[in-house]
Amino acid sequence: MQSAIQKMFRDSAEVKLRFAGEAAPRIESVARRMAEVLRRGGKLLFFGNGGSAADAQHLAAEFVNRFLRDREALAAIALTTDTCALTSIGNDLGFDQVFSRQVEALGRPGDLVVAISTSGNSPNVLRAAEAARRLGCVTVGLTGGTGGRLAKVVDEAFVVPSTETPRIQETHTTLGHALCALVEDLLAETGSRQRAGGSSQ
């Protein structure tokens, strides 16, 4: 059993390191886009199913409250938390619209949505990503394996190089933490420059 434990941790670390080596430039790019959206008064929307729903809620909470820095609250919403909306939409329109309907209601041009699907083929996630693009939102996909259809319909796709759902989800969590930390740093830098500019006048 202990050798199996060691293997799980080793496999997780190897997938994360491989992903980071391939995706670092895109991680920086998306962090900058997120910071710019928030700086302009836009918001971040997160959604996914099952474990990816938990990731959506986790990351939205990190932005709204704090990650590593004490700072102003940031506008982020997980579309997985409103049981009245989820069940009414699912009942009246179908489960494939539980996220897209909320995107249509809450999304605005220039907002950024993060669609999470380990397979990249969840119908409700795909439909919401497509709705977001029609609205003029920036779309980011977190997926794995071959990327599925999701990788083809978003502006920026993060495809974890694994077909094992646990390894994909573990990497998504680390990616989310990296984005939170980078966005906080970027916004802090902007605030420091603005204060410095104001004090010199």
PDB file of C-alpha atoms in Angstrom:
ATOM      1  CA  MET A   1       0.000   0.000   0.000  1.00  0.00           C
ATOM      2  CA  GLN A   2       2.796   2.459   0.798  1.00  0.00           C
ATOM      3  CA  SER A   3       4.315   1.923  -2.646  1.00  0.00           C
ATOM      4  CA  ALA A   4       0.912   2.733  -4.181  1.00  0.00           C
ATOM      5  CA  ILE A   5       0.778   5.917  -2.121  1.00  0.00           C
ATOM      6  CA  GLN A   6       4.239   6.933  -3.312  1.00  0.00           C
ATOM      7  CA  LYS A   7       3.225   6.236  -6.918  1.00  0.00           C
ATOM      8  CA  MET A   8       0.097   8.403  -6.677  1.00  0.00           C
ATOM      9  CA  PHE A   9       2.066  11.353  -5.382  1.00  0.00           C
ATOM     10  CA  ARG A  10       4.856  10.825  -7.905  1.00  0.00           C
ATOM     11  CA  ASP A  11       2.418  10.576 -10.820  1.00  0.00           C
ATOM     12  CA  SER A  12       0.642  13.735  -9.695  1.00  0.00           C
ATOM     13  CA  ALA A  13       3.901  15.662  -9.431  1.00  0.00           C
ATOM     14  CA  GLU A  14       5.101  14.448 -12.838  1.00  0.00           C
ATOM     15  CA  VAL A  15       1.883  15.501 -14.578  1.00  0.00           C
ATOM     16  CA  LYS A  16       1.978  18.920 -12.940  1.00  0.00           C
ATOM     17  CA  LEU A  17       5.614  19.515 -13.863  1.00  0.00           C
ATOM     18  CA  ARG A  18       5.039  18.459 -17.468  1.00  0.00           C
ATOM     19  CA  PHE A  19       1.981  20.702 -17.681  1.00  0.00           C
ATOM     20  CA  ALA A  20       3.810  23.674 -16.188  1.00  0.00           C
ATOM     21  CA  GLY A  21       6.660  23.259 -18.662  1.00  0.00           C
ATOM     22  CA  GLU A  22       4.238  23.359 -21.587  1.00  0.00           C
ATOM     23  CA  ALA A  23       1.720  25.909 -20.316  1.00  0.00           C
ATOM     24  CA  ALA A  24       3.718  28.544 -18.424  1.00  0.00           C
ATOM     25  CA  PRO A  25       3.497  31.218 -21.170  1.00  0.00           C
ATOM     26  CA  ARG A  26      -0.283  30.732 -21.466  1.00  0.00           C
ATOM     27  CA  ILE A  27      -0.692  30.797 -17.684  1.00  0.00           C
ATOM     28  CA  GLU A  28       1.018  34.196 -17.612  1.00  0.00           C
ATOM     29  CA  SER A  29      -1.088  35.425 -20.527  1.00  0.00           C
ATOM     30  CA  VAL A  30      -4.382  34.346 -18.940  1.00  0.00           C
ATOM     31  CA  ALA A  31      -3.391  35.813 -15.571  1.00  0.00           C
ATOM     32  CA  ARG A  32      -2.774  39.140 -17.292  1.00  0.00           C
ATOM     33  CA  ARG A  33      -6.155  38.935 -19.038  1.00  0.00           C
ATOM     34  CA  MET A  34      -7.885  38.135 -15.750  1.00  0.00           C
ATOM     35  CA  ALA A  35      -6.200  41.061 -14.022  1.00  0.00           C
ATOM     36  CA  GLU A  36      -7.194  43.399 -16.842  1.00  0.00           C
ATOM     37  CA  VAL A  37     -10.829  42.224 -16.727  1.00  0.00           C
ATOM     38  CA  LEU A  38     -10.970  42.827 -12.976  1.00  0.00           C
ATOM     39  CA  ARG A  39      -9.143  46.144 -13.271  1.00  0.00           C
ATOM     40  CA  ARG A  40     -11.792  47.342 -15.741  1.00  0.00           C
ATOM     41  CA  GLY A  41     -14.637  46.374 -13.418  1.00  0.00           C
ATOM     42  CA  GLY A  42     -15.496  43.082 -15.120  1.00  0.00           C
ATOM     43  CA  LYS A  43     -15.983  39.744 -13.426  1.00  0.00           C
ATOM     44  CA  LEU A  44     -14.888  36.131 -13.589  1.00  0.00           C
ATOM     45  CA  LEU A  45     -17.419  33.300 -13.995  1.00  0.00           C
ATOM     46  CA  PHE A  46     -16.520  29.677 -13.173  1.00  0.00           C
ATOM     47  CA  PHE A  47     -18.451  26.469 -13.845  1.00  0.00           C
ATOM     48  CA  GLY A  48     -18.078  22.700 -14.134  1.00  0.00           C
ATOM     49  CA  ASN A  49     -19.617  19.420 -12.980  1.00  0.00           C
ATOM     50  CA  GLY A  50     -18.805  17.195 -10.018  1.00  0.00           C
ATOM     51  CA  GLY A  51     -15.216  17.678  -8.898  1.00  0.00           C
ATOM     52  CA  SER A  52     -14.945  20.506 -11.429  1.00  0.00           C
ATOM     53  CA  ALA A  53     -17.911  22.195  -9.721  1.00  0.00           C
ATOM     54  CA  ALA A  54     -15.905  22.078  -6.501  1.00  0.00           C
ATOM     55  CA  ASP A  55     -12.934  23.610  -8.349  1.00  0.00           C
ATOM     56  CA  ALA A  56     -15.189  26.384  -9.681  1.00  0.00           C
ATOM     57  CA  GLN A  57     -16.421  27.228  -6.176  1.00  0.00           C
ATOM     58  CA  HIS A  58     -12.937  26.982  -4.686  1.00  0.00           C
ATOM     59  CA  LEU A  59     -11.406  29.385  -7.190  1.00  0.00           C
ATOM     60  CA  ALA A  60     -14.269  31.881  -7.098  1.00  0.00           C
ATOM     61  CA  ALA A  61     -13.921  32.021  -3.312  1.00  0.00           C
ATOM     62  CA  GLU A  62     -10.168  32.665  -3.545  1.00  0.00           C
ATOM     63  CA  PHE A  63     -10.799  35.685  -5.774  1.00  0.00           C
ATOM     64  CA  VAL A  64     -13.725  37.081  -3.777  1.00  0.00           C
ATOM     65  CA  ASN A  65     -12.030  36.750  -0.390  1.00  0.00           C
ATOM     66  CA  ARG A  66      -8.242  36.485  -0.619  1.00  0.00           C
ATOM     67  CA  PHE A  67      -5.537  34.080  -1.703  1.00  0.00           C
ATOM     68  CA  LEU A  68      -2.127  35.156  -0.402  1.00  0.00           C
ATOM     69  CA  ARG A  69      -2.578  38.915  -0.095  1.00  0.00           C
ATOM     70  CA  ASP A  70      -4.879  41.155   1.911  1.00  0.00           C
ATOM     71  CA  ARG A  71      -6.573  43.240  -0.785  1.00  0.00           C
ATOM     72  CA  GLU A  72      -9.924  44.416  -2.088  1.00  0.00           C
ATOM     73  CA  ALA A  73     -12.546  41.804  -2.935  1.00  0.00           C
ATOM     74  CA  LEU A  74     -12.527  40.711  -6.585  1.00  0.00           C
ATOM     75  CA  ALA A  75     -15.650  39.971  -8.624  1.00  0.00           C
ATOM     76  CA  ALA A  76     -15.933  36.215  -9.203  1.00  0.00           C
ATOM     77  CA  ILE A  77     -18.967  33.927  -9.304  1.00  0.00           C
ATOM     78  CA  ALA A  78     -19.266  30.137  -9.374  1.00  0.00           C
ATOM     79  CA  LEU A  79     -22.334  29.142 -11.384  1.00  0.00           C
ATOM     80  CA  THR A  80     -22.572  25.873  -9.440  1.00  0.00           C
ATOM     81  CA  THR A  81     -23.856  27.223  -6.121  1.00  0.00           C
ATOM     82  CA  ASP A  82     -27.410  28.503  -6.690  1.00  0.00           C
ATOM     83  CA  THR A  83     -29.550  25.402  -6.204  1.00  0.00           C
ATOM     84  CA  CYS A  84     -32.757  27.246  -7.080  1.00  0.00           C
ATOM     85  CA  ALA A  85     -31.326  28.379 -10.430  1.00  0.00           C
ATOM     86  CA  LEU A  86     -29.734  25.008 -11.155  1.00  0.00           C
ATOM     87  CA  THR A  87     -32.847  22.982 -10.390  1.00  0.00           C
ATOM     88  CA  SER A  88     -35.329  25.312 -12.059  1.00  0.00           C
ATOM     89  CA  ILE A  89     -33.256  25.535 -15.233  1.00  0.00           C
ATOM     90  CA  GLY A  90     -32.636  21.796 -15.197  1.00  0.00           C
ATOM     91  CA  ASN A  91     -36.315  21.085 -14.687  1.00  0.00           C
ATOM     92  CA  ASP A  92     -37.713  23.614 -17.172  1.00  0.00           C
ATOM     93  CA  LEU A  93     -35.047  23.749 -19.888  1.00  0.00           C
ATOM     94  CA  GLY A  94     -32.790  20.737 -19.359  1.00  0.00           C
ATOM     95  CA  PHE A  95     -29.528  19.994 -17.576  1.00  0.00           C
ATOM     96  CA  ASP A  96     -27.539  20.989 -20.650  1.00  0.00           C
ATOM     97  CA  GLN A  97     -28.594  24.619 -20.033  1.00  0.00           C
ATOM     98  CA  VAL A  98     -27.890  24.962 -16.299  1.00  0.00           C
ATOM     99  CA  PHE A  99     -24.742  27.005 -16.942  1.00  0.00           C
ATOM    100  CA  SER A 100     -25.510  28.677 -20.280  1.00  0.00           C
ATOM    101  CA  ARG A 101     -28.699  30.237 -18.918  1.00  0.00           C
ATOM    102  CA  GLN A 102     -26.751  31.766 -16.041  1.00  0.00           C
ATOM    103  CA  VAL A 103     -24.046  33.004 -18.410  1.00  0.00           C
ATOM    104  CA  GLU A 104     -26.736  34.686 -20.503  1.00  0.00           C
ATOM    105  CA  ALA A 105     -28.139  36.349 -17.367  1.00  0.00           C
ATOM    106  CA  LEU A 106     -24.896  37.377 -15.672  1.00  0.00           C
ATOM    107  CA  GLY A 107     -22.250  37.604 -18.388  1.00  0.00           C
ATOM    108  CA  ARG A 108     -21.331  40.896 -20.004  1.00  0.00           C
ATOM    109  CA  PRO A 109     -18.980  41.693 -22.888  1.00  0.00           C
ATOM    110  CA  GLY A 110     -15.436  41.733 -21.569  1.00  0.00           C
ATOM    111  CA  ASP A 111     -16.072  39.397 -18.642  1.00  0.00           C
ATOM    112  CA  LEU A 112     -13.969  36.243 -18.449  1.00  0.00           C
ATOM    113  CA  VAL A 113     -15.424  32.756 -18.038  1.00  0.00           C
ATOM    114  CA  VAL A 114     -13.555  29.650 -16.921  1.00  0.00           C
ATOM    115  CA  ALA A 115     -15.153  26.443 -18.191  1.00  0.00           C
ATOM    116  CA  ILE A 116     -13.903  23.301 -16.436  1.00  0.00           C
ATOM    117  CA  SER A 117     -14.343  19.784 -17.822  1.00  0.00           C
ATOM    118  CA  THR A 118     -11.830  16.976 -17.386  1.00  0.00           C
ATOM    119  CA  SER A 119     -13.004  15.326 -20.611  1.00  0.00           C
ATOM    120  CA  GLY A 120     -13.676  18.545 -22.501  1.00  0.00           C
ATOM    121  CA  ASN A 121     -16.975  17.103 -23.697  1.00  0.00           C
ATOM    122  CA  SER A 122     -19.553  17.927 -20.993  1.00  0.00           C
ATOM    123  CA  PRO A 123     -22.591  19.237 -22.930  1.00  0.00           C
ATOM    124  CA  ASN A 124     -23.614  21.845 -20.347  1.00  0.00           C
ATOM    125  CA  VAL A 125     -20.056  23.203 -20.087  1.00  0.00           C
ATOM    126  CA  LEU A 126     -19.714  23.386 -23.868  1.00  0.00           C
ATOM    127  CA  ARG A 127     -23.047  25.139 -24.252  1.00  0.00           C
ATOM    128  CA  ALA A 128     -22.106  27.730 -21.628  1.00  0.00           C
ATOM    129  CA  ALA A 129     -18.699  28.376 -23.212  1.00  0.00           C
ATOM    130  CA  GLU A 130     -20.367  28.933 -26.562  1.00  0.00           C
ATOM    131  CA  ALA A 131     -22.919  31.296 -24.967  1.00  0.00           C
ATOM    132  CA  ALA A 132     -20.086  33.250 -23.367  1.00  0.00           C
ATOM    133  CA  ARG A 133     -18.323  33.688 -26.696  1.00  0.00           C
ATOM    134  CA  ARG A 134     -21.531  34.961 -28.291  1.00  0.00           C
ATOM    135  CA  LEU A 135     -21.780  37.548 -25.517  1.00  0.00           C
ATOM    136  CA  GLY A 136     -18.237  38.775 -26.132  1.00  0.00           C
ATOM    137  CA  CYS A 137     -16.677  37.258 -23.000  1.00  0.00           C
ATOM    138  CA  VAL A 138     -13.120  35.966 -22.890  1.00  0.00           C
ATOM    139  CA  THR A 139     -13.320  32.175 -22.629  1.00  0.00           C
ATOM    140  CA  VAL A 140     -10.819  29.916 -20.875  1.00  0.00           C
ATOM    141  CA  GLY A 141     -11.106  26.122 -20.774  1.00  0.00           C
ATOM    142  CA  LEU A 142      -9.546  23.744 -18.234  1.00  0.00           C
ATOM    143  CA  THR A 143      -9.549  20.193 -19.514  1.00  0.00           C
ATOM    144  CA  GLY A 144      -7.359  17.132 -20.030  1.00  0.00           C
ATOM    145  CA  GLY A 145      -6.531  14.258 -22.356  1.00  0.00           C
ATOM    146  CA  THR A 146      -6.961  15.435 -25.942  1.00  0.00           C
ATOM    147  CA  GLY A 147      -8.861  18.544 -24.827  1.00  0.00           C
ATOM    148  CA  GLY A 148     -12.169  17.358 -26.243  1.00  0.00           C
ATOM    149  CA  ARG A 149     -14.504  19.814 -27.909  1.00  0.00           C
ATOM    150  CA  LEU A 150     -13.927  22.395 -25.198  1.00  0.00           C
ATOM    151  CA  ALA A 151     -10.371  23.079 -26.332  1.00  0.00           C
ATOM    152  CA  LYS A 152     -11.734  24.034 -29.751  1.00  0.00           C
ATOM    153  CA  VAL A 153     -14.434  26.486 -28.621  1.00  0.00           C
ATOM    154  CA  VAL A 154     -12.535  28.619 -26.082  1.00  0.00           C
ATOM    155  CA  ASP A 155     -10.054  31.452 -26.570  1.00  0.00           C
ATOM    156  CA  GLU A 156      -7.471  29.837 -24.283  1.00  0.00           C
ATOM    157  CA  ALA A 157      -7.337  26.112 -23.511  1.00  0.00           C
ATOM    158  CA  PHE A 158      -5.341  24.470 -20.732  1.00  0.00           C
ATOM    159  CA  VAL A 159      -5.103  20.751 -21.544  1.00  0.00           C
ATOM    160  CA  VAL A 160      -3.543  18.635 -18.806  1.00  0.00           C
ATOM    161  CA  PRO A 161      -1.390  15.869 -20.353  1.00  0.00           C
ATOM    162  CA  SER A 162      -3.157  12.969 -18.662  1.00  0.00           C
ATOM    163  CA  THR A 163      -6.237  10.825 -19.186  1.00  0.00           C
ATOM    164  CA  GLU A 164      -6.657  10.081 -15.472  1.00  0.00           C
ATOM    165  CA  THR A 165      -9.371  12.253 -13.930  1.00  0.00           C
ATOM    166  CA  PRO A 166      -7.659  12.582 -10.503  1.00  0.00           C
ATOM    167  CA  ARG A 167      -4.393  13.767 -12.078  1.00  0.00           C
ATOM    168  CA  ILE A 168      -6.276  16.248 -14.276  1.00  0.00           C
ATOM    169  CA  GLN A 169      -8.235  17.655 -11.336  1.00  0.00           C
ATOM    170  CA  GLU A 170      -5.128  17.942  -9.158  1.00  0.00           C
ATOM    171  CA  THR A 171      -3.414  19.917 -11.896  1.00  0.00           C
ATOM    172  CA  HIS A 172      -6.462  22.151 -12.368  1.00  0.00           C
ATOM    173  CA  THR A 173      -6.319  23.016  -8.676  1.00  0.00           C
ATOM    174  CA  THR A 174      -2.635  23.945  -8.872  1.00  0.00           C
ATOM    175  CA  LEU A 175      -3.269  25.941 -12.052  1.00  0.00           C
ATOM    176  CA  GLY A 176      -6.088  27.806 -10.304  1.00  0.00           C
ATOM    177  CA  HIS A 177      -3.828  28.636  -7.385  1.00  0.00           C
ATOM    178  CA  ALA A 178      -1.134  29.897  -9.752  1.00  0.00           C
ATOM    179  CA  LEU A 179      -3.640  32.157 -11.514  1.00  0.00           C
ATOM    180  CA  CYS A 180      -4.900  33.533  -8.188  1.00  0.00           C
ATOM    181  CA  ALA A 181      -1.378  34.335  -7.014  1.00  0.00           C
ATOM    182  CA  LEU A 182      -0.384  35.954 -10.305  1.00  0.00           C
ATOM    183  CA  VAL A 183      -3.541  38.059 -10.507  1.00  0.00           C
ATOM    184  CA  GLU A 184      -3.043  39.308  -6.956  1.00  0.00           C
ATOM    185  CA  ASP A 185       0.551  40.250  -7.783  1.00  0.00           C
ATOM    186  CA  LEU A 186      -0.447  42.015 -10.998  1.00  0.00           C
ATOM    187  CA  LEU A 187      -3.193  44.033  -9.330  1.00  0.00           C
ATOM    188  CA  ALA A 188      -0.884  44.931  -6.445  1.00  0.00           C
ATOM    189  CA  GLU A 189       1.720  46.170  -8.928  1.00  0.00           C
ATOM    190  CA  THR A 190      -0.882  48.321 -10.661  1.00  0.00           C
ATOM    191  CA  GLY A 191      -2.027  49.758  -7.340  1.00  0.00           C
ATOM    192  CA  SER A 192       1.544  50.562  -6.358  1.00  0.00           C
ATOM    193  CA  ARG A 193       2.185  52.356  -9.663  1.00  0.00           C
ATOM    194  CA  GLN A 194      -1.020  54.354  -9.344  1.00  0.00           C
ATOM    195  CA  ARG A 195      -0.162  55.419  -5.776  1.00  0.00           C
ATOM    196  CA  ALA A 196       3.340  56.354  -6.838  1.00  0.00           C
ATOM    197  CA  GLY A 197       2.005  58.383  -9.750  1.00  0.00           C
ATOM    198  CA  GLY A 198      -0.468  60.152  -7.517  1.00  0.00           C
ATOM    199  CA  SER A 199       2.111  61.054  -4.886  1.00  0.00           C
ATOM    200  CA  SER A 200       4.416  62.661  -7.444  1.00  0.00           C
ATOM    201  CA  GLN A 201       1.821  65.152  -8.655  1.00  0.00           C
TER     202      GLN A 201
END
